[in-house]
Amino acid sequence: MKKVLIIEDDQSLYNVYSAELKLRGYDVSHCADGMKAMSVIEEIKPDLILLDIILPGRNGLEILEELMGNEKYLDTRVIMVTNYGNDENVKKALELGASDYVLKYNIVPSELSKKVAQTLGEDTESSVKIME
Amino acid sequence: MDFYLRLLLIISVPFSFLVVFTVYRMLKMRKNLGTVSKVSIPPEVIHDIVLKTCKEYSIDLDLEDSLSRLIEYIKGSISVSAISFLIPSYPGSSDYIFKSHLLYEVSESFVNGELSFLREYAEKNFGASIQNIERRVEGGPLNSSSTAKALSREAYKIEVGSLLGVVAVTSRKSGHFSDALKKDLTSLFDLCSTYFSLLSDVAEKEHRKFKSMVDSMRDGVFMVDEEYRFLIANPSIKAMMGLHEAETVNIVRVASFFSVHLSIEDVVSEVFALGKIKFIGDLKINNKYYTLTAIPVKVRSQVIGVVCLVQDETSDKELEKMKRDFSAMIIHELRSPLSVIRGTSDFLLKESSKIEEPQKEKFILQIKESSDRLLKIVGDLLDSTKIESGDIELFKSSVDINSLINETVSFYQNSANLSGLSLSANLDASLAPVMVDPDKIRQVLNNLISNGLKYTEAGGKVVVSSKKEGSLLRVSVSDTGKGVEDSHKELIFEKYKQVEYAKTTERSTGLGLAISKGIVEAHGGRIWVENNTPKGSIFIFELPL
């Protein structure tokens, strides 16, 4: 079972994202505090992280930078999930090594779980669609 | 354009004063001038001389020009061979200007004779110490074979303020000057002296007024002529360039100031050439934002100088940026509950069959809570906009403030308990009812109490107190939370300024305190924050009783 860690301080959003991902068969964990994010990652060793940017304690881009600079997490995928859609942030996140950058208001849970599957290389259905 | 009008005003006020003054003097002198039988000068000519010889922007009296113009008229009225003058370049100078207007062909030695005569007169009659002489000869032409000799010559002293000069009127005929003509010329030049002195006084006074006006302007102002010589540079422009008031501004300094963005020489040349105003905005120099407006100064459609206005727009730019940050923050805050509503409802629709009842209920509840949050943000935005535009409306009635506090405290009691916080009221029972808008004051209490609960960790306490302080009602909400840094104590109440601060804290629009401030101030009161001991903060507002 693939492990997904949701770093998100909005409890309601976590509730619905985790419900969706659990239905798709993922092992879902939660962290709501930017300061604790690195220790939670260390402990859980997730395959994929859904990472918010505006977090109490620490900015998501800082967490991403630390994560990507550590060889231990070479195989950890990160999708930025935020409502801050400015180009500068998107560019920075992708440069730092995020696999994707999605806007919360623009994506519903079912689309988010598809992104997760794609990023983890599990979703063959959508790649077939693209080839068609 | 506001500053252009201002400049026009600056130029036109002293100038119109000069014109009025001139006409007044003209009327007064008309009678006197009329008695100068042969060399009478019509008032409109005087008027014209005045206009032409006052440099319209700096309002300096150019005596050389004035005398030359006057001589043009004398030449036409009486028959003479030459009229020459010798004047210092400026009062007290040992540099002199010698100018000879020739009406007939004469030799160089004739002109030299004119100069020697004037020089001798000046040295003898008013102790002139003459070092350098700038020679100018007009008319003629000069012919070395000319044998014309000066057989009659009269000198007339010109006295303008502290400046002393002399005019020579010369004829090739002997005994040319009758007593009557000499008398006429004497009174004419005496009048001119008086007239130019008065004018020079006025010009100087006006110049001082003009200077103090330009000097007091917040905008930087300078004026250059075609050779980039500085005619005006006010203290503001010097301050902008980091110069002391005593230092002089020159084209090199100004050019280096603007060098990152533009060549000031090119701007000035362009305005000289086209005679049109040129505006350049967004000049970021030394971390400040400036605009430059170069305005041609025209005299009879000819550009004689360029006035440059440099305005510091840094604070406008900062406000603009704060407003942009504020909009970005508001958009983010609106999208957060919207994301929950959209995501949760979509999930419920698609997966309804797979979700159990209690979880379903939890999801519906979070949709409702997010809708409430959206509504609150929209309401806060509307309130803050009303406060900003001064449209806040109060519906005052007699209110028992203690009851209002008790109601609000009861409302939050449950959520305080859930967060492990103690919430209590400490009220002054002697308080009489106050005339306030109860809904608005409740809104202030809501904001302060919910903030207190939000920023205080479990185990802490929030206390709401009321007290009579002289003619004021004082309400305070104290907490044992993390407190407010001194540098943030004022800006947390500012709609736009708090954004930078709010970013680093919990999710919130931060509008609550700005709205509270607006409401309290609309009631004629004030609101502020102090440190609580040993930790936390006390938000206090006072209302007149």
XYZ file of C-alpha atoms in Angstrom:
677
model
C 0.000 0.000 0.000
C 1.497 3.356 -1.093
C 1.848 5.963 1.628
C 0.552 9.482 1.042
C 1.274 12.280 3.545
C -0.967 15.344 3.411
C 0.709 18.447 4.835
C -2.269 20.778 5.112
C -3.472 23.045 7.914
C -7.085 23.189 6.735
C -8.744 20.309 8.599
C -11.799 20.270 6.287
C -9.681 19.919 3.179
C -7.651 17.179 4.818
C -10.895 15.357 5.714
C -12.106 15.216 2.141
C -8.717 14.564 0.487
C -7.956 11.752 2.893
C -11.425 10.193 2.452
C -10.933 10.178 -1.332
C -7.396 8.767 -1.163
C -8.364 6.111 1.355
C -11.130 4.996 -0.990
C -8.477 4.629 -3.714
C -6.489 2.393 -1.410
C -3.758 4.664 -0.096
C -2.330 4.736 3.383
C -2.972 8.379 4.313
C -1.309 10.418 7.091
C -1.692 14.026 8.129
C 0.536 16.863 9.290
C -0.927 20.337 9.916
C 2.159 22.101 11.213
C 4.965 23.314 8.976
C 7.483 23.118 11.803
C 6.789 19.429 12.392
C 6.666 18.467 8.706
C 10.249 17.190 8.392
C 10.042 14.960 11.451
C 6.700 13.513 10.290
C 8.218 12.807 6.855
C 11.209 11.148 8.536
C 8.909 8.982 10.600
C 6.381 7.976 7.940
C 8.648 7.864 4.868
C 5.769 8.548 2.460
C 5.883 7.678 -1.245
C 4.122 10.905 -2.052
C 3.475 14.179 -0.245
C 0.641 16.628 -0.914
C 2.238 19.852 0.266
C 0.489 23.144 0.989
C 2.468 26.389 0.787
C 0.933 28.636 3.422
C 1.403 26.684 6.613
C 1.722 27.713 10.239
C 5.329 27.725 11.312
C 6.997 27.074 7.998
C 6.440 27.789 4.331
C 5.793 24.738 2.088
C 8.422 25.842 -0.436
C 11.054 25.797 2.306
C 10.029 22.281 3.261
C 10.216 21.243 -0.400
C 13.705 22.695 -0.713
C 14.991 20.853 2.338
C 13.362 17.639 1.189
C 14.753 17.762 -2.326
C 18.205 18.571 -1.049
C 18.281 15.336 0.931
C 19.289 12.165 -0.944
C 17.233 10.079 1.442
C 14.088 11.391 -0.236
C 15.224 10.952 -3.821
C 12.241 8.729 -4.561
C 9.678 10.777 -2.649
C 7.242 12.523 -4.971
C 5.776 15.901 -4.031
C 2.660 17.573 -5.402
C 2.162 21.150 -4.311
C -1.503 21.699 -3.385
C -2.207 25.349 -2.740
C -4.470 28.290 -3.427
C -1.508 30.567 -4.172
C -1.249 30.276 -7.910
C 1.273 32.969 -8.785
C 3.706 32.091 -11.559
C 6.726 32.731 -9.400
C 5.703 30.083 -6.856
C 4.831 27.539 -9.560
C 8.166 28.077 -11.268
C 10.088 27.848 -8.025
C 8.307 24.676 -6.902
C 8.877 22.908 -10.217
C 12.512 24.004 -10.275
C 12.998 22.679 -6.779
C 11.711 19.311 -7.954
C 7.976 19.157 -7.258
C 6.245 16.701 -9.601
C 3.177 18.855 -9.999
C 1.511 22.023 -8.798
C -2.260 22.058 -8.362
C -4.688 24.694 -7.222
C -7.123 23.570 -4.552
C -10.059 25.584 -5.855
C -9.441 24.197 -9.311
C -9.285 20.517 -8.515
C -11.869 18.143 -7.016
C -10.794 15.130 -4.907
C -11.300 12.608 -7.735
C -8.986 14.627 -9.991
C -6.469 14.918 -7.188
C -6.365 11.140 -6.661
C -5.797 10.714 -10.406
C -2.842 13.088 -10.183
C -1.501 11.074 -7.266
C -1.814 7.828 -9.234
C -0.158 9.372 -12.289
C 2.690 10.776 -10.251
C 3.262 7.401 -8.614
C 3.190 5.829 -12.082
C 0.095 3.794 -11.323
C -2.532 5.269 -13.581
C -2.338 3.470 -16.925
C -5.817 4.582 -17.909
C -4.888 8.215 -18.341
C -1.692 7.460 -20.245
C -3.719 5.382 -22.691
C -6.058 8.336 -23.048
C -3.168 10.597 -23.851
C -1.869 8.155 -26.494
C -5.228 7.979 -28.175
C -1.887 68.440 -14.708
C -1.745 69.702 -11.164
C 1.938 70.602 -10.946
C 1.874 72.328 -14.302
C -0.899 74.578 -13.082
C 1.077 75.182 -9.937
C 4.081 76.200 -11.974
C 1.983 78.464 -14.171
C 0.668 80.095 -11.038
C 4.139 80.599 -9.677
C 5.193 82.269 -12.881
C 2.066 84.253 -13.484
C 1.487 85.680 -9.990
C 4.619 87.801 -9.767
C 4.415 88.572 -13.423
C 0.874 89.848 -13.368
C 1.863 91.924 -10.377
C 4.641 93.446 -12.418
C 2.285 94.290 -15.254
C -0.191 95.941 -12.895
C 2.624 97.846 -11.244
C 3.970 98.946 -14.586
C 0.658 100.283 -15.766
C 0.240 102.112 -12.475
C 3.661 103.720 -12.717
C 3.086 104.513 -16.339
C -0.038 106.473 -15.566
C 1.754 108.323 -12.790
C 4.718 109.173 -14.967
C 2.854 109.938 -18.104
C 2.564 113.588 -17.228
C 6.265 113.902 -16.491
C 7.270 112.138 -19.648
C 5.036 114.470 -21.579
C 7.188 117.418 -20.593
C 10.228 115.904 -22.308
C 9.573 117.764 -25.489
C 11.774 116.141 -28.083
C 12.350 112.724 -26.670
C 8.898 111.812 -25.504
C 8.236 108.151 -25.028
C 4.709 106.819 -25.386
C 3.424 104.748 -22.426
C 2.926 101.620 -24.527
C 6.608 101.746 -25.421
C 7.562 101.825 -21.750
C 5.196 98.963 -21.174
C 6.809 97.018 -23.969
C 10.281 97.722 -22.624
C 9.258 96.500 -19.211
C 7.821 93.301 -20.566
C 10.741 92.616 -22.792
C 13.422 93.407 -20.322
C 12.185 91.495 -17.362
C 13.191 87.927 -17.803
C 9.837 86.398 -17.348
C 10.799 83.415 -15.267
C 13.463 84.733 -12.924
C 12.099 88.282 -12.953
C 15.548 89.772 -13.085
C 15.909 93.218 -14.500
C 18.402 93.156 -17.341
C 19.714 96.727 -17.344
C 21.830 96.289 -20.440
C 18.841 95.143 -22.406
C 16.623 97.858 -20.941
C 19.054 100.621 -21.819
C 19.565 99.263 -25.318
C 15.852 99.254 -25.951
C 15.482 102.742 -24.556
C 18.293 103.956 -26.793
C 16.509 102.542 -29.825
C 13.682 104.978 -29.109
C 15.918 107.944 -28.348
C 17.731 107.357 -31.646
C 14.500 107.814 -33.471
C 13.516 110.960 -31.609
C 16.610 113.120 -31.795
C 19.445 113.465 -34.236
C 22.712 112.239 -32.689
C 25.748 110.277 -33.949
C 26.168 107.802 -31.148
C 24.716 106.791 -27.829
C 26.940 104.669 -25.600
C 26.806 103.413 -22.051
C 29.086 101.887 -19.480
C 27.555 99.817 -16.681
C 28.920 97.194 -14.255
C 27.910 93.577 -14.995
C 26.195 93.506 -11.618
C 26.153 95.855 -8.617
C 29.625 96.244 -7.138
C 31.373 94.408 -9.966
C 34.638 95.657 -11.459
C 33.663 93.987 -14.745
C 31.930 96.493 -16.963
C 29.881 96.391 -20.107
C 30.490 99.059 -22.670
C 28.036 99.315 -25.490
C 27.995 101.840 -28.298
C 25.036 102.397 -30.618
C 26.373 104.084 -33.748
C 24.103 105.988 -36.090
C 26.701 106.965 -38.670
C 29.887 105.596 -40.109
C 32.681 106.294 -37.622
C 36.183 105.048 -36.950
C 37.462 102.773 -34.216
C 39.116 105.724 -32.506
C 35.722 107.442 -32.338
C 34.388 104.462 -30.398
C 37.500 104.463 -28.198
C 36.794 108.104 -27.505
C 33.319 107.193 -26.345
C 34.711 104.606 -23.949
C 37.450 106.895 -22.567
C 34.882 109.602 -21.985
C 32.521 107.241 -20.138
C 35.310 105.642 -18.148
C 36.693 108.958 -17.044
C 33.218 110.145 -16.074
C 32.528 106.996 -14.059
C 35.859 107.081 -12.254
C 35.631 110.762 -11.488
C 31.960 111.054 -10.605
C 31.285 107.871 -8.682
C 34.695 106.387 -8.076
C 34.165 103.390 -10.335
C 36.969 100.831 -10.162
C 37.019 99.311 -13.617
C 39.038 96.149 -14.311
C 37.617 94.408 -17.360
C 35.455 95.835 -20.054
C 33.301 93.877 -22.425
C 32.891 95.887 -25.639
C 29.875 95.782 -27.880
C 29.280 97.962 -30.899
C 26.046 98.186 -32.811
C 25.171 100.082 -35.991
C 27.844 102.099 -37.742
C 29.507 100.638 -39.723
C 33.050 101.107 -38.475
C 35.349 102.570 -41.064
C 38.989 103.327 -40.298
C 39.080 106.103 -42.884
C 36.190 107.939 -41.295
C 37.199 111.345 -40.014
C 34.076 111.987 -37.995
C 34.850 113.573 -34.660
C 32.821 113.915 -31.506
C 32.272 117.638 -31.203
C 29.412 117.661 -28.689
C 29.029 115.091 -25.970
C 26.861 114.885 -22.887
C 26.989 112.373 -20.030
C 24.034 111.196 -17.962
C 24.295 109.150 -14.828
C 22.121 106.059 -14.481
C 21.429 104.861 -10.965
C 19.466 101.666 -10.413
C 19.546 100.689 -6.765
C 23.217 100.309 -5.919
C 24.205 99.972 -9.549
C 25.806 103.029 -11.112
C 26.356 103.542 -14.835
C 26.703 106.294 -17.345
C 25.245 107.089 -20.770
C 26.935 109.297 -23.334
C 25.018 111.042 -26.097
C 27.381 112.230 -28.828
C 27.090 114.385 -31.926
C 29.544 115.215 -34.751
C 28.239 118.761 -34.725
C 29.559 121.250 -32.265
C 27.068 122.920 -29.953
C 24.485 120.318 -30.837
C 22.920 120.145 -27.405
C 20.748 123.129 -26.593
C 19.940 123.818 -22.957
C 16.398 122.643 -23.552
C 17.557 119.334 -25.047
C 20.050 118.795 -22.233
C 17.275 119.413 -19.750
C 15.017 116.950 -21.563
C 17.696 114.295 -21.650
C 18.578 114.872 -17.990
C 15.001 114.423 -16.905
C 14.600 111.417 -19.188
C 17.577 109.559 -17.766
C 16.658 110.615 -14.225
C 13.241 109.174 -14.794
C 14.733 106.030 -16.204
C 16.907 105.676 -13.130
C 13.918 106.090 -10.846
C 11.818 103.851 -12.967
C 14.352 101.048 -13.268
C 15.116 101.288 -9.545
C 11.480 100.837 -8.670
C 11.204 98.019 -11.112
C 14.332 96.416 -9.798
C 12.933 96.587 -6.246
C 9.697 95.010 -7.350
C 11.574 92.411 -9.325
C 13.692 91.559 -6.327
C 10.705 91.333 -4.012
C 8.869 89.171 -6.500
C 11.954 87.092 -6.986
C 12.123 86.482 -3.246
C 8.454 85.519 -3.139
C 8.914 83.258 -6.108
C 12.007 81.733 -4.557
C 10.338 81.060 -1.217
C 7.426 79.439 -3.047
C 9.672 77.185 -5.066
C 11.841 76.520 -2.032
C 8.881 75.398 0.049
C 7.695 72.889 -2.545
C 7.911 69.232 -1.562
C 8.639 68.319 -5.160
C 12.110 68.800 -6.497
C 12.265 71.689 -8.966
C 15.064 72.873 -11.166
C 15.302 74.964 -14.260
C 18.006 74.964 -16.868
C 18.714 77.044 -19.922
C 19.868 75.770 -23.282
C 23.464 75.466 -22.109
C 22.291 73.355 -19.117
C 23.018 76.211 -16.731
C 20.955 75.996 -13.563
C 18.673 78.984 -13.073
C 16.666 77.452 -10.249
C 17.229 74.495 -7.946
C 15.118 74.200 -4.813
C 16.133 72.503 -1.541
C 13.896 69.475 -2.272
C 15.819 68.560 -5.402
C 19.063 68.879 -3.463
C 17.720 66.658 -0.689
C 16.613 64.059 -3.240
C 20.111 63.951 -4.638
C 21.632 63.796 -1.164
C 23.179 67.275 -1.356
C 23.318 69.844 1.410
C 21.349 73.022 0.923
C 24.547 75.026 0.576
C 25.870 72.810 -2.209
C 25.194 73.749 -5.771
C 23.378 71.628 -8.268
C 24.915 71.244 -11.672
C 24.180 69.199 -14.750
C 26.802 66.591 -13.862
C 25.180 65.880 -10.499
C 21.677 65.764 -11.941
C 22.813 63.591 -14.826
C 24.401 61.095 -12.473
C 21.245 61.046 -10.320
C 19.112 60.011 -13.307
C 21.813 58.043 -15.099
C 20.341 54.599 -14.383
C 17.208 55.472 -16.339
C 17.810 58.363 -18.662
C 20.061 61.085 -19.929
C 18.789 64.362 -18.505
C 20.639 66.243 -21.250
C 18.636 64.344 -23.872
C 15.360 65.035 -22.068
C 16.119 68.754 -21.789
C 17.279 68.966 -25.421
C 14.128 67.232 -26.575
C 11.894 69.624 -24.645
C 13.857 72.572 -26.028
C 13.489 71.220 -29.551
C 9.830 70.199 -29.426
C 8.526 72.712 -26.913
C 6.298 70.045 -25.395
C 5.938 68.667 -21.865
C 7.666 65.356 -21.344
C 6.656 63.001 -18.546
C 8.680 60.025 -17.394
C 7.359 57.833 -14.592
C 8.582 54.855 -12.595
C 12.129 56.015 -12.040
C 13.529 53.820 -9.297
C 16.523 55.585 -7.814
C 18.124 54.688 -4.457
C 15.106 52.567 -3.458
C 12.669 55.378 -4.124
C 10.252 55.950 -6.948
C 10.268 59.246 -8.812
C 8.509 60.829 -11.738
C 10.091 63.484 -13.891
C 8.107 66.141 -15.725
C 10.074 68.420 -18.012
C 8.138 71.555 -18.938
C 9.203 74.082 -21.556
C 9.152 77.716 -20.419
C 8.222 79.825 -23.396
C 8.472 83.522 -24.092
C 6.566 84.403 -27.222
C 6.598 80.791 -28.421
C 10.345 80.530 -27.998
C 11.590 78.071 -25.404
C 13.938 79.930 -23.061
C 14.301 77.273 -20.399
C 13.100 73.928 -19.159
C 11.607 73.421 -15.730
C 11.948 69.915 -14.357
C 9.659 68.695 -11.606
C 10.793 65.623 -9.742
C 8.123 64.013 -7.607
C 8.726 61.353 -5.010
C 6.021 58.731 -5.493
C 7.493 56.162 -3.128
C 4.633 56.225 -0.632
C 2.058 55.898 -3.442
C 3.992 52.954 -4.809
C 4.163 51.349 -1.398
C 0.430 51.757 -0.902
C -0.130 50.311 -4.360
C 1.971 47.285 -3.441
C 0.182 46.881 -0.114
C -3.147 46.965 -1.951
C -1.909 44.326 -4.386
C -0.755 42.118 -1.516
C -4.084 42.695 0.189
C -6.001 41.601 -2.918
C -3.822 38.508 -3.262
C -4.453 37.673 0.389
C -8.224 38.200 0.084
C -8.366 36.023 -3.027
C -6.495 33.318 -1.172
C -8.815 33.601 1.822
C -11.897 33.378 -0.398
C -10.535 30.384 -2.284
C -9.844 28.376 0.873
C -13.484 27.829 1.945
C -14.478 27.659 -1.714
C -12.046 24.774 -2.235
C -13.606 22.940 0.703
C -17.164 23.514 -0.538
C -16.332 22.480 -4.083
C -14.141 19.505 -3.160
C -16.440 18.132 -0.465
C -19.661 18.465 -2.451
C -18.066 16.856 -5.508
C -16.785 13.995 -3.369
C -20.210 13.526 -1.745
C -21.936 13.436 -5.126
C -19.517 10.879 -6.591
C -18.930 8.624 -3.617
C -22.176 8.943 -1.682
C -22.800 5.198 -1.746
C -19.391 4.425 -0.244
C -19.587 6.856 2.677
C -21.147 6.064 5.987
C -23.810 8.320 7.537
C -21.729 9.916 10.337
C -18.956 10.813 7.913
C -21.490 12.168 5.446
C -22.823 14.431 8.163
C -19.310 15.606 8.991
C -18.802 16.533 5.342
C -22.092 18.410 5.129
C -21.158 20.272 8.300
C -17.811 21.309 6.846
C -19.562 22.610 3.731
C -21.794 24.691 5.970
C -18.855 25.979 8.037
C -16.954 26.955 4.928
C -20.012 28.764 3.567
C -20.227 30.646 6.867
C -16.570 31.547 6.576
C -17.088 32.811 3.037
C -19.998 34.902 4.220
C -17.926 36.307 7.079
C -15.063 37.261 4.746
C -17.441 38.955 2.312
C -19.108 40.764 5.233
C -15.738 41.898 6.612
C -14.689 43.110 3.186
C -17.863 45.153 2.850
C -17.461 46.565 6.365
C -13.852 47.512 5.815
C -14.717 49.164 2.508
C -17.454 51.184 4.209
C -15.070 52.219 6.971
C -12.397 53.166 4.468
C -14.771 55.363 2.505
C -16.265 56.853 5.672
C -19.707 55.390 4.929
C -20.068 53.583 8.237
C -23.572 54.103 9.641
C -24.266 53.899 13.370
C -27.658 53.065 14.839
C -27.161 54.180 18.409
C -29.344 53.279 21.338
C -28.907 53.195 25.097
C -26.941 50.026 25.771
C -25.949 48.263 28.969
C -22.411 47.415 28.000
C -22.033 44.786 30.735
C -24.985 42.783 29.368
C -23.497 43.021 25.891
C -20.162 41.693 27.201
C -21.881 38.881 29.118
C -23.833 37.827 26.014
C -20.687 37.730 23.901
C -18.701 35.866 26.541
C -21.499 33.252 26.820
C -21.481 32.851 23.050
C -17.767 31.955 23.046
C -17.791 29.968 26.298
C -18.313 26.648 24.582
C -15.535 27.062 22.038
C -13.196 28.315 24.811
C -13.902 25.177 26.849
C -13.285 22.996 23.808
C -9.883 24.648 23.309
C -9.016 24.219 26.978
C -9.123 27.948 27.662
C -10.666 29.912 30.489
C -12.908 32.774 29.351
C -14.366 35.132 31.956
C -15.690 38.658 32.470
C -14.646 41.176 35.116
C -17.229 43.948 34.999
C -17.697 47.334 36.672
C -21.253 47.118 38.045
C -21.538 50.899 38.447
C -21.453 51.531 34.695
C -24.425 53.501 33.375
C -25.894 52.646 29.954
C -24.005 54.137 26.986
C -25.257 55.443 23.630
C -23.667 53.116 21.098
C -24.599 50.982 18.124
C -25.010 47.615 19.934
C -24.479 45.467 16.810
C -21.282 47.248 15.903
C -19.868 47.126 19.449
C -20.778 43.436 19.607
C -18.790 43.008 16.403
C -15.773 44.623 18.102
C -16.148 42.337 21.135
C -16.493 39.312 18.830
C -13.319 40.228 17.002
C -11.307 40.835 20.152
C -12.544 37.752 22.028
C -12.193 35.392 19.059
C -8.659 36.721 18.464
C -7.824 36.225 22.129
C -9.030 32.613 21.981
C -7.320 31.972 18.661
C -3.898 33.195 19.734
C -3.844 31.645 23.200
C -2.718 28.091 23.759
C -4.623 25.540 25.826
C -4.427 26.249 29.551
C -4.384 30.007 29.005
C -7.062 32.526 29.880
C -8.969 35.343 28.254
C -10.603 38.015 30.436
C -12.998 40.723 29.283
C -13.211 43.741 31.611
C -15.235 46.935 31.748
C -14.398 50.022 33.746
C -15.312 53.675 34.026
C -12.302 55.927 33.416
C -13.388 59.525 34.049
C -15.714 60.433 31.215
C -14.769 57.308 29.292
C -15.878 53.708 29.199
C -12.928 51.361 28.957
C -13.312 47.790 27.755
C -10.326 45.478 27.617
C -9.766 41.930 26.427
C -6.634 40.366 27.891
C -5.100 37.055 26.929
C -2.097 34.977 27.903
C -1.150 34.218 24.309
C 2.000 34.972 22.408
C 1.502 38.751 22.470
C 2.108 41.361 19.800
C 5.572 42.621 18.926
C 6.063 46.333 19.585
C 6.770 47.051 15.923
C 3.397 45.525 14.989
C 1.280 47.212 17.646
C -0.007 49.904 15.321
C 0.008 48.209 11.979
C -2.206 45.299 13.038
C -5.063 47.817 12.995
C -4.287 48.938 9.441
C -6.250 47.278 6.636
C -3.403 47.097 4.139
C -0.342 47.233 6.345
C -1.334 44.212 8.441
C -1.117 41.899 5.409
C 2.640 41.487 5.618
C 2.356 40.609 9.309
C -0.718 38.375 8.892
C 1.050 36.230 6.286
C 3.320 34.754 8.905
C 0.544 33.888 11.317
C -2.682 31.925 11.262
C -5.068 31.950 8.334
C -7.135 35.097 8.503
C -7.896 38.190 6.479
C -6.742 40.221 9.471
C -9.594 42.590 8.786
C -11.184 42.166 12.221
C -8.910 44.656 13.956
C -9.101 47.203 11.137
C -12.893 46.980 11.296
C -12.868 47.235 15.101
C -10.718 50.357 14.867
C -13.127 51.857 12.332
C -16.143 51.120 14.528
C -14.544 52.440 17.734
C -13.327 55.600 15.990
C -16.768 56.170 14.441
C -18.047 56.243 18.041
C -15.454 58.906 18.884
C -13.279 56.441 20.785
C -9.888 54.809 20.330
C -8.435 51.315 20.346
C -4.939 50.021 20.999
C -2.975 47.056 22.273
C -0.673 46.754 25.286
C 1.450 43.948 26.673
C -0.106 41.709 29.297
C 2.055 40.501 32.178
C 3.770 38.115 32.315
C 2.764 37.336 28.710
C 0.060 37.921 26.145
C -1.661 41.099 25.126
C -4.464 43.405 26.252
C -6.650 44.935 23.570
C -8.295 48.060 24.939
C -10.963 50.337 23.560
C -12.418 53.475 25.085
C -15.724 55.104 24.242
C -17.022 58.467 25.458
C -19.752 58.052 28.067
